[in-house]
Amino acid sequence: MGSRSLKSSPFERAVLAVLKERLQSLDLTIDRLAERAGITRARCYKIFSGDTVCTMSDFGAMCAALGVSGADVVAEAERRLADDPAPE
């Protein structure tokens, strides 16, 4: 059985940056986001620190909790990468 490195991609980091900025703009803590999204606090902290991957379910729940569409988050992350591509 193979294993995949948990190193996140530039796209994943960009998505998390967009979510983190939305979190800050709403003056919410990660604890509050976890509560709203129905994700454990530990998992939410691990996602934002890059210690675990963010599943589509986590992503959808966090977007809903932050009042933003997943499509908008992805579009903003892609725009940022196009403007400032970072090497892997």
XYZ file of N, CA, C and O in Angstrom:
352
model
N 0.841 -1.164 0.000
C 0.000 0.000 0.000
C 0.890 1.233 0.000
O 1.794 1.362 0.803
N 0.643 2.147 -0.907
C 1.429 3.367 -0.994
C 0.882 4.444 -0.085
O -0.218 4.363 0.426
N 1.686 5.454 0.100
C 1.211 6.586 0.889
C 1.584 7.869 0.165
O 2.588 7.945 -0.513
N 0.740 8.840 0.313
C 0.952 10.124 -0.327
C 1.439 11.109 0.719
O 0.928 11.145 1.831
N 2.406 11.883 0.373
C 2.906 12.899 1.278
C 1.790 13.881 1.614
O 0.952 14.200 0.780
N 1.781 14.361 2.832
C 0.782 15.336 3.238
C 1.154 16.751 2.826
O 0.426 17.677 3.119
N 2.280 16.912 2.144
C 2.674 18.234 1.699
C 1.582 18.793 0.789
O 1.189 18.181 -0.194
N 1.088 19.956 1.158
C -0.003 20.533 0.380
C 0.522 21.221 -0.878
O 1.657 21.677 -0.929
N -0.336 21.296 -1.862
C 0.011 21.929 -3.131
C -0.182 23.441 -3.012
O -0.871 23.925 -2.110
N 0.390 24.185 -3.947
C 0.157 25.634 -3.950
C -1.337 25.966 -4.012
O -1.794 26.904 -3.355
N -2.097 25.183 -4.766
C -3.535 25.428 -4.865
C -4.209 25.232 -3.508
O -5.021 26.054 -3.080
N -3.877 24.148 -2.833
C -4.463 23.892 -1.511
C -4.127 25.013 -0.539
O -4.989 25.484 0.218
N -2.881 25.465 -0.574
C -2.475 26.566 0.313
C -3.218 27.845 -0.034
O -3.616 28.614 0.850
N -3.443 28.091 -1.320
C -4.180 29.288 -1.740
C -5.632 29.225 -1.275
O -6.193 30.219 -0.810
N -6.248 28.059 -1.393
C -7.633 27.887 -0.929
C -7.714 28.155 0.564
O -8.595 28.884 1.036
N -6.791 27.589 1.335
C -6.807 27.798 2.778
C -6.546 29.257 3.136
O -7.121 29.777 4.092
N -5.720 29.934 2.358
C -5.470 31.356 2.607
C -6.751 32.169 2.401
O -7.061 33.069 3.181
N -7.503 31.836 1.358
C -8.772 32.528 1.106
C -9.742 32.272 2.259
O -10.382 33.203 2.763
N -9.839 31.033 2.695
C -10.725 30.709 3.814
C -10.289 31.430 5.089
O -11.122 31.953 5.830
N -8.990 31.472 5.337
C -8.476 32.131 6.537
C -8.781 33.630 6.511
O -9.163 34.206 7.533
N -8.649 34.246 5.343
C -8.962 35.674 5.229
C -10.445 35.930 5.462
O -10.825 36.913 6.107
N -11.286 35.051 4.964
C -12.733 35.176 5.188
C -13.034 35.030 6.682
O -13.832 35.788 7.239
N -12.380 34.094 7.311
C -12.529 33.875 8.742
C -12.172 35.142 9.516
O -12.927 35.596 10.382
N -11.060 35.743 9.153
C -10.609 36.962 9.819
C -11.533 38.144 9.540
O -11.806 38.949 10.426
N -12.027 38.233 8.311
C -12.908 39.354 7.972
C -14.220 39.286 8.742
O -14.860 40.315 8.980
N -14.621 38.085 9.135
C -15.838 37.904 9.929
C -15.543 37.945 11.430
O -16.449 37.801 12.242
N -14.262 38.143 11.759
C -13.813 38.198 13.152
C -14.191 36.928 13.910
O -14.698 36.983 15.032
N -13.951 35.787 13.247
C -14.235 34.485 13.851
C -12.927 33.779 14.195
O -11.904 34.004 13.554
N -12.992 32.919 15.162
C -11.844 32.084 15.515
C -11.984 30.736 14.816
O -13.079 30.368 14.356
N -10.898 30.006 14.769
C -10.954 28.654 14.214
C -11.883 27.790 15.067
O -12.620 26.960 14.545
N -11.882 28.012 16.374
C -12.787 27.272 17.255
C -14.240 27.494 16.847
O -15.029 26.552 16.764
N -14.584 28.738 16.593
C -15.968 29.072 16.214
C -16.299 28.497 14.839
O -17.409 28.013 14.610
N -15.342 28.570 13.910
C -15.555 27.985 12.587
C -15.808 26.489 12.714
O -16.743 25.965 12.097
N -15.002 25.816 13.502
C -15.165 24.368 13.693
C -16.561 24.060 14.221
O -17.238 23.157 13.720
N -16.983 24.833 15.190
C -18.321 24.634 15.769
C -19.405 24.832 14.716
O -20.305 24.001 14.578
N -19.314 25.915 13.971
C -20.309 26.204 12.927
C -20.316 25.157 11.822
O -21.361 24.834 11.266
N -19.115 24.658 11.477
C -18.985 23.721 10.362
C -19.222 22.266 10.774
O -19.328 21.398 9.904
N -19.279 22.006 12.060
C -19.457 20.632 12.514
C -18.210 19.782 12.351
O -18.282 18.576 12.131
N -17.071 20.433 12.453
C -15.768 19.765 12.356
C -15.122 19.874 13.730
O -15.277 20.892 14.401
N -14.397 18.863 14.141
C -13.744 18.982 15.442
C -12.718 20.116 15.402
O -12.137 20.414 14.353
N -12.523 20.722 16.551
C -11.537 21.807 16.638
C -10.158 21.305 16.238
O -9.434 21.975 15.490
N -9.805 20.127 16.720
C -8.480 19.575 16.410
C -8.305 19.410 14.909
O -7.264 19.774 14.352
N -9.315 18.873 14.247
C -9.223 18.674 12.792
C -9.112 20.016 12.078
O -8.319 20.176 11.146
N -9.900 20.974 12.503
C -9.874 22.289 11.864
C -8.490 22.929 12.003
O -7.944 23.457 11.031
N -7.910 22.850 13.193
C -6.558 23.392 13.388
C -5.543 22.655 12.514
O -4.647 23.278 11.932
N -5.672 21.340 12.410
C -4.746 20.561 11.588
C -4.873 20.915 10.110
O -3.883 20.965 9.390
N -6.086 21.182 9.661
C -6.294 21.580 8.262
C -5.590 22.907 7.994
O -4.832 23.040 7.035
N -5.824 23.890 8.858
C -5.242 25.213 8.630
C -3.729 25.245 8.828
O -3.060 26.084 8.244
N -3.198 24.312 9.613
C -1.743 24.268 9.794
C -1.059 23.411 8.739
O 0.161 23.367 8.663
N -1.856 22.707 7.920
C -1.289 21.863 6.874
C -0.891 20.483 7.359
O -0.229 19.743 6.637
N -1.313 20.127 8.575
C -0.969 18.816 9.122
C -1.879 17.703 8.632
O -1.586 16.529 8.838
N -2.999 18.050 8.034
C -3.897 17.059 7.455
C -4.568 17.667 6.231
O -4.638 18.887 6.103
N -5.017 16.814 5.343
C -5.668 17.308 4.132
C -7.112 17.704 4.438
O -7.750 17.172 5.338
N -7.589 18.643 3.696
C -8.966 19.117 3.817
C -9.815 18.324 2.827
O -9.581 18.379 1.620
N -10.781 17.579 3.340
C -11.656 16.820 2.445
C -12.668 17.755 1.803
O -12.870 18.893 2.247
N -13.319 17.269 0.785
C -14.372 18.064 0.146
C -15.498 18.344 1.135
O -16.072 19.433 1.129
N -15.794 17.390 1.998
C -16.830 17.598 3.015
C -16.429 18.706 3.978
O -17.245 19.572 4.317
N -15.164 18.689 4.414
C -14.664 19.754 5.294
C -14.752 21.103 4.583
O -15.208 22.095 5.155
N -14.301 21.125 3.334
C -14.290 22.356 2.555
C -15.710 22.916 2.414
O -15.948 24.097 2.668
N -16.636 22.066 2.038
C -18.019 22.511 1.877
C -18.606 23.019 3.174
O -19.300 24.046 3.199
N -18.335 22.321 4.260
C -18.858 22.740 5.564
C -18.255 24.063 6.004
O -18.955 24.937 6.535
N -16.954 24.251 5.774
C -16.321 25.513 6.161
C -16.840 26.666 5.305
O -17.096 27.755 5.821
N -16.995 26.429 4.013
C -17.537 27.485 3.141
C -18.935 27.888 3.596
O -19.232 29.093 3.710
N -19.780 26.914 3.882
C -21.133 27.201 4.341
C -21.100 27.984 5.653
O -21.840 28.961 5.824
N -20.231 27.577 6.560
C -20.118 28.250 7.856
C -19.623 29.684 7.714
O -19.943 30.541 8.530
N -18.848 29.932 6.655
C -18.308 31.267 6.419
C -19.182 32.088 5.475
O -18.863 33.241 5.172
N -20.260 31.490 4.979
C -21.176 32.214 4.099
C -20.594 32.557 2.745
O -20.887 33.611 2.176
N -19.770 31.669 2.228
C -19.140 31.894 0.923
C -19.285 30.618 0.103
O -19.288 29.520 0.651
N -19.429 30.763 -1.195
C -19.548 29.571 -2.032
C -18.170 28.971 -2.292
O -17.169 29.684 -2.408
N -18.148 27.657 -2.381
C -16.905 26.976 -2.703
C -16.349 27.424 -4.049
O -15.137 27.564 -4.209
N -17.248 27.677 -4.994
C -16.811 28.129 -6.324
C -16.089 29.468 -6.237
O -15.075 29.679 -6.918
N -16.586 30.363 -5.393
C -15.929 31.664 -5.234
C -14.556 31.522 -4.587
O -13.605 32.216 -4.964
N -14.457 30.627 -3.613
C -13.169 30.395 -2.948
C -12.160 29.834 -3.946
O -11.027 30.308 -4.037
N -12.580 28.847 -4.720
C -11.697 28.235 -5.713
C -11.287 29.257 -6.770
O -10.112 29.343 -7.143
N -12.235 30.060 -7.245
C -11.922 31.073 -8.263
C -10.899 32.077 -7.737
O -9.963 32.455 -8.452
N -11.058 32.499 -6.491
C -10.107 33.449 -5.906
C -8.735 32.803 -5.742
O -7.708 33.434 -6.027
N -8.701 31.550 -5.311
C -7.419 30.851 -5.178
C -6.732 30.730 -6.540
O -5.524 30.971 -6.656
N -7.486 30.388 -7.568
C -6.912 30.277 -8.912
C -6.416 31.630 -9.422
O -5.361 31.719 -10.050
N -7.159 32.685 -9.131
C -6.742 34.029 -9.549
C -5.413 34.391 -8.894
O -4.500 34.903 -9.546
N -5.301 34.108 -7.621
C -4.060 34.415 -6.901
C -2.880 33.633 -7.455
O -1.777 34.178 -7.578
N -3.100 32.374 -7.786
C -2.020 31.571 -8.350
C -1.613 32.078 -9.728
O -0.429 32.055 -10.068
N -2.581 32.527 -10.502
C -2.269 33.066 -11.831
C -1.480 34.365 -11.718
O -0.584 34.632 -12.512
N -1.815 35.166 -10.693
C -1.128 36.443 -10.483
C 0.279 36.261 -9.893
O 1.165 37.056 -10.163
N 0.451 35.244 -9.079
C 1.701 35.040 -8.375
C 1.996 33.553 -8.207
O 1.906 33.026 -7.106
N 2.320 32.866 -9.301
C 2.577 31.433 -9.176
C 3.808 31.165 -8.303
O 4.834 31.791 -8.471
N 3.644 30.274 -7.347
C 4.746 29.911 -6.457
C 5.294 28.552 -6.866
O 4.525 27.667 -7.211
N 6.603 28.402 -6.809
C 7.167 27.094 -7.136
C 6.788 26.071 -6.076
O 6.559 26.404 -4.924
N 6.714 24.810 -6.488
C 6.374 23.729 -5.543
C 7.472 23.571 -4.592
O 8.297 23.273 -4.208
